Short mmCIF file of C-alpha atoms and ligand atoms in Angstrom, two decimals:
data_model
loop_
_atom_site.label_atom_id
_atom_site.label_comp_id
_atom_site.label_asym_id
_atom_site.label_seq_id
_atom_site.Cartn_x
_atom_site.Cartn_y
_atom_site.Cartn_z
CA MET J 120 -0.46 -0.11 -0.42
CA ALA J 121 3.19 2.22 0.79
CA LYS J 122 5.00 1.19 -2.01
CA SER J 123 2.33 1.79 -4.06
CA PHE J 124 1.15 5.59 -2.89
CA SER J 125 5.37 6.20 -3.07
CA ARG J 126 5.03 4.57 -5.99
CA ARG J 127 2.01 7.35 -8.11
CA ASN J 128 3.51 10.50 -6.23
CA PHE J 129 7.07 10.02 -7.81
CA LEU J 130 4.77 9.34 -11.32
CA GLN J 131 3.79 12.29 -10.53
CA GLN J 132 6.92 14.46 -9.08
CA THR J 133 8.27 12.91 -12.14
CA ALA J 134 6.27 14.99 -14.35
CA LYS J 135 6.43 18.08 -12.78
CA GLY J 136 9.74 17.56 -12.75
CA CYS J 137 9.90 17.17 -16.59
CA ILE J 138 7.32 20.28 -17.47
CA ALA J 139 10.67 22.01 -15.34
CA ILE J 140 13.59 20.97 -17.05
CA GLY J 141 11.65 21.74 -20.50
CA LEU J 142 11.84 18.14 -21.73
CA SER J 143 9.91 18.29 -24.97
CA GLY J 144 5.94 16.67 -24.80
CA GLU J 145 7.18 13.31 -27.05
CA ALA J 146 10.03 13.12 -24.18
CA THR J 147 7.54 13.80 -20.81
CA LYS J 148 4.51 12.10 -21.59
CA ALA J 149 7.48 8.24 -22.03
CA LEU J 150 8.79 9.16 -18.76
CA ALA J 151 4.90 9.60 -17.24
CA GLY J 152 5.00 6.21 -17.91
CA SER J 153 7.95 4.78 -17.02
CA THR J 154 8.85 3.77 -13.80
CA HIS J 155 11.85 4.68 -13.28
CA TYR J 156 14.19 7.92 -12.37
CA LYS J 157 14.47 11.66 -13.77
CA TYR J 158 17.28 13.77 -15.05
CA ASN J 159 17.86 16.92 -14.18
CA GLY J 160 19.79 19.18 -16.42
CA ALA J 161 21.80 18.28 -19.47
CA LEU J 162 24.90 16.60 -17.94
CA LEU J 163 23.60 12.96 -18.43
CA GLN J 164 21.34 13.48 -22.09
CA THR J 165 23.37 11.25 -23.73
CA GLY J 166 22.96 11.82 -27.46
CA PHE J 167 22.79 9.04 -30.99
CA THR J 168 26.14 10.14 -30.95
CA GLN J 169 30.00 9.41 -30.05
CA THR J 170 31.64 11.96 -28.04
CA PRO J 171 34.93 12.99 -28.72
CA LEU J 172 37.56 11.21 -25.14
CA ALA J 173 38.93 14.38 -23.29
CA TYR J 174 42.11 12.43 -23.98
CA ALA J 175 43.99 10.70 -26.54
CA TYR J 176 44.14 6.75 -26.50
CA LYS J 177 48.01 6.50 -25.25
CA ASP J 178 46.93 9.37 -21.78
CA LEU J 179 45.53 5.28 -19.84
CA ALA J 180 48.74 3.69 -19.57
CA PRO J 181 49.73 2.07 -18.42
CA TYR J 182 46.18 0.75 -16.15
CA ILE J 183 44.84 0.41 -20.80
CA ASP J 184 47.00 0.82 -23.18
CA ALA J 185 46.28 2.56 -25.96
CA LEU J 186 45.53 -0.25 -28.90
CA THR J 187 42.73 -1.78 -26.37
CA MET J 188 41.82 1.41 -25.85
CA GLU J 189 41.62 2.53 -29.99
CA ILE J 190 39.96 -0.32 -30.99
CA HIS J 191 37.66 -0.55 -28.07
CA TYR J 192 36.26 3.38 -29.00
CA SER J 193 37.07 3.52 -33.08
CA LYS J 194 35.42 -0.26 -33.57
CA HIS J 195 33.80 -1.35 -30.58
CA ALA J 196 31.66 1.54 -29.17
CA ALA J 197 31.11 2.95 -33.25
CA ALA J 198 29.30 -0.12 -34.09
CA TYR J 199 26.98 0.55 -30.33
CA ALA J 200 26.10 4.03 -31.88
CA LYS J 201 26.15 3.56 -35.73
CA ASN J 202 23.60 0.70 -34.73
CA LEU J 203 22.23 2.19 -31.97
CA ASN J 204 20.91 4.78 -34.96
CA ASP J 205 19.81 2.13 -37.51
CA ALA J 206 17.67 1.11 -34.69
CA ALA J 207 16.41 4.97 -35.05
CA ASP J 208 15.46 4.93 -37.58
CA ALA J 209 13.26 1.72 -38.70
CA GLU J 210 11.51 2.08 -35.62
CA GLN J 211 10.41 6.14 -36.05
CA ILE J 212 12.74 7.22 -32.45
CA ASN J 213 12.87 10.80 -31.88
CA LYS J 214 16.70 10.76 -32.33
CA ASN J 215 16.67 13.95 -30.03
CA ALA J 216 15.16 13.23 -26.55
CA PRO J 217 18.33 11.63 -24.21
CA LEU J 218 19.12 8.23 -24.91
CA GLU J 219 17.74 7.88 -21.55
CA VAL J 220 14.84 8.07 -21.94
CA LEU J 221 14.34 5.39 -24.27
CA LEU J 222 16.78 3.49 -21.79
CA GLN J 223 13.84 3.73 -19.15
CA GLN J 224 11.87 1.82 -21.47
CA ILE J 225 13.33 -0.76 -23.79
CA SER J 226 12.13 -3.06 -22.75
CA LYS J 227 8.43 -1.76 -26.04
CA TYR J 228 11.80 -1.39 -28.53
CA SER J 229 13.46 -4.28 -30.20
CA GLU J 230 16.97 -6.76 -28.72
CA LYS J 231 18.64 -4.51 -31.10
CA MET J 232 17.51 -1.30 -29.43
CA ARG J 233 18.41 -3.17 -25.60
CA ASN J 234 21.72 -3.85 -26.79
CA ASN J 235 22.60 -0.62 -28.93
CA GLY J 236 20.84 1.60 -26.67
CA GLY J 237 22.65 0.12 -23.96
CA GLY J 238 25.92 -0.27 -25.98
CA HIS J 239 26.16 3.60 -27.13
CA TYR J 240 25.12 4.40 -23.30
CA ASN J 241 27.50 2.39 -21.35
CA HIS J 242 30.98 3.57 -23.01
CA GLU J 243 29.58 6.71 -23.17
CA LEU J 244 29.63 7.07 -19.35
CA PHE J 245 32.53 4.41 -19.49
CA TRP J 246 34.53 7.59 -21.07
CA LYS J 247 34.43 10.50 -19.56
CA LEU J 248 34.31 8.18 -16.27
CA MET J 249 38.32 8.78 -16.56
CA GLN J 250 40.65 10.68 -16.94
CA PRO J 251 44.93 9.96 -17.48
CA GLY J 252 46.41 8.72 -13.81
CA PRO J 253 47.44 7.73 -10.85
CA GLU J 254 44.37 8.42 -9.25
CA ARG J 255 43.36 11.32 -7.57
CA ILE J 256 40.10 10.88 -5.19
CA PRO J 257 39.48 14.12 -3.78
CA GLU J 258 36.69 14.70 -0.93
CA THR J 259 33.94 15.59 -1.91
CA LEU J 260 30.18 14.51 -1.19
CA LEU J 261 30.61 11.04 -3.23
CA SER J 262 33.28 9.98 -1.13
CA LYS J 263 31.42 10.77 1.58
CA ALA J 264 29.22 9.01 1.32
CA ILE J 265 30.61 5.60 0.03
CA THR J 266 33.22 6.28 3.46
CA THR J 267 29.41 6.18 5.78
CA GLN J 268 27.58 3.59 3.50
CA PHE J 269 30.65 1.00 3.13
CA GLY J 270 32.77 1.53 6.02
CA SER J 271 36.03 2.86 3.66
CA MET J 272 37.03 3.47 0.54
CA GLU J 273 38.22 -0.06 0.42
CA ALA J 274 35.51 -1.84 2.18
CA PHE J 275 33.57 -0.08 -1.35
CA LYS J 276 36.48 -1.32 -3.79
CA LYS J 277 36.97 -4.54 -2.57
CA GLU J 278 33.23 -5.16 -3.08
CA PHE J 279 32.64 -3.40 -6.57
CA LEU J 280 35.88 -5.74 -7.21
CA GLN J 281 34.14 -8.47 -5.83
CA THR J 282 31.05 -7.62 -7.98
CA ALA J 283 33.14 -7.51 -11.64
CA LEU J 284 34.51 -10.33 -11.18
CA ASN J 285 31.50 -11.99 -10.45
CA ARG J 286 29.50 -11.04 -13.22
CA PHE J 287 29.86 -14.88 -15.36
CA GLY J 288 30.95 -13.77 -18.87
CA SER J 289 29.66 -10.09 -20.07
CA GLY J 290 28.35 -7.41 -18.68
CA TRP J 291 29.17 -4.47 -16.70
CA ALA J 292 29.41 -3.88 -13.45
CA TRP J 293 27.86 -0.39 -11.26
CA LEU J 294 27.93 1.45 -8.29
CA VAL J 295 24.22 3.91 -8.22
CA VAL J 296 22.22 5.85 -6.84
CA ASP J 297 19.06 3.70 -6.04
CA GLY J 298 15.51 5.31 -5.66
CA ASP J 299 15.78 5.86 -1.56
CA LYS J 300 18.41 7.73 -2.70
CA LYS J 301 21.01 5.12 -0.93
CA LEU J 302 24.33 4.03 -3.13
CA ARG J 303 23.96 0.23 -4.48
CA ILE J 304 26.29 -1.61 -5.73
CA GLY J 305 25.34 -4.06 -8.94
CA SER J 306 25.95 -5.27 -12.17
CA THR J 307 23.88 -6.02 -15.57
CA PRO J 308 24.37 -8.80 -18.42
CA ASN J 309 25.53 -7.57 -21.86
CA GLN J 310 24.90 -3.79 -22.08
CA ASP J 311 22.36 -3.86 -20.34
CA ASN J 312 21.99 -1.48 -17.11
CA PRO J 313 20.09 0.21 -14.07
CA LEU J 314 18.39 2.36 -16.08
CA MET J 315 16.13 -0.11 -17.84
CA ASP J 316 13.08 -1.35 -16.92
CA LEU J 317 14.04 -4.81 -17.73
CA SER J 318 16.63 -5.48 -15.45
CA PRO J 319 16.31 -5.91 -11.92
CA PHE J 320 18.67 -3.96 -10.92
CA LYS J 321 17.63 -0.78 -10.89
CA GLY J 322 19.25 2.60 -10.03
CA LYS J 323 21.21 5.80 -11.26
CA PRO J 324 24.65 5.16 -12.45
CA VAL J 325 27.81 6.73 -10.33
CA LEU J 326 30.56 4.23 -12.19
CA ALA J 327 30.55 1.95 -14.56
CA LEU J 328 33.48 -0.43 -15.73
CA ASP J 329 33.33 -2.62 -18.64
CA VAL J 330 34.10 -5.92 -18.10
CA TRP J 331 33.87 -7.47 -21.37
CA GLU J 332 36.54 -8.78 -22.26
CA HIS J 333 37.82 -6.36 -25.40
CA ALA J 334 37.23 -4.18 -22.63
CA TYR J 335 40.86 -5.59 -21.93
CA TYR J 336 42.06 -9.01 -23.30
CA LEU J 337 44.56 -7.41 -25.26
CA ASN J 338 47.04 -6.60 -22.12
CA TYR J 339 45.18 -8.20 -18.80
CA GLN J 340 44.45 -11.55 -21.33
CA ASN J 341 41.83 -13.84 -18.81
CA ARG J 342 42.90 -11.16 -15.51
CA ARG J 343 40.30 -9.65 -15.43
CA GLY J 344 40.89 -9.22 -11.25
CA ASP J 345 43.97 -7.21 -12.21
CA TYR J 346 42.55 -4.59 -14.86
CA ALA J 347 39.59 -4.36 -12.40
CA GLY J 348 41.67 -3.45 -10.07
CA ASN J 349 44.10 -1.36 -11.67
CA TRP J 350 40.70 1.32 -13.06
CA TRP J 351 40.36 2.63 -9.92
CA GLN J 352 43.94 4.69 -11.20
CA VAL J 353 42.58 6.42 -14.19
CA VAL J 354 38.76 6.82 -12.59
CA ASN J 355 37.58 10.61 -12.87
CA TRP J 356 36.50 11.20 -9.28
CA ASN J 357 34.92 13.77 -9.78
CA TYR J 358 32.84 13.55 -12.65
CA ALA J 359 31.76 10.56 -10.60
CA ASN J 360 30.82 12.89 -8.73
CA THR J 361 28.96 15.06 -10.36
CA ILE J 362 26.41 12.53 -11.51
CA TYR J 363 26.38 11.67 -7.60
CA GLN J 364 24.50 14.88 -7.19
CA GLN J 365 22.26 15.37 -9.96
CA ALA J 366 20.93 11.04 -8.76
CA LEU J 367 20.72 12.37 -5.72
CA HIS J 368 17.97 15.68 -6.58
MN1 MN O 186 33.27 -1.87 -24.01
#
């Protein structure tokens, strides 16, 4: 009973939020029918084309090597973007609406849209969540919330790493903000993500780690744990903190 009231209340708030941020009528309608999350501001309004990287392919070395970055960005991620656009044309999707809106109701669309819409969104987020190393962890609202909820940054990293290792086959490890504004660690298979209505693990992404073999195999071969452990060296914690703060609204 309480749950259904809070969901109805949330949907009313969502509709108001859409009006407040001036989304198109179509996007507003799409969000009002969603049981998930709204986004404020422009930061997370992911488009349908690849954003240029903010660093060179070689800049994440030695943690992620230049050739892996080049193939990952210019081949794998480029293919997701192309196939997403093909699917959007075939399914008459409005490409001016943020991709987040589509992902929140992905169950209405094709398997091709699910795989490539997820693939494009996940990679766009992944690139932004990285910067040249070594690791710098500024004291932020996010770092404080991690310490509060997980006991320490080290305890958090240990749980995140274990989640990345436990994902069988290809997929992603996530830190998200859930509906109660708490941080949660989880994973999704393939190119699914926590915004998707059909994902059992839901929330607004704060950190996203690609654990497909294409993300690490050239340098790390089968050693996913070494790759995931080294990934902290290139995490852009300021960007993570920015999207964390947005996710709290
Ligand atoms: Mn990838």
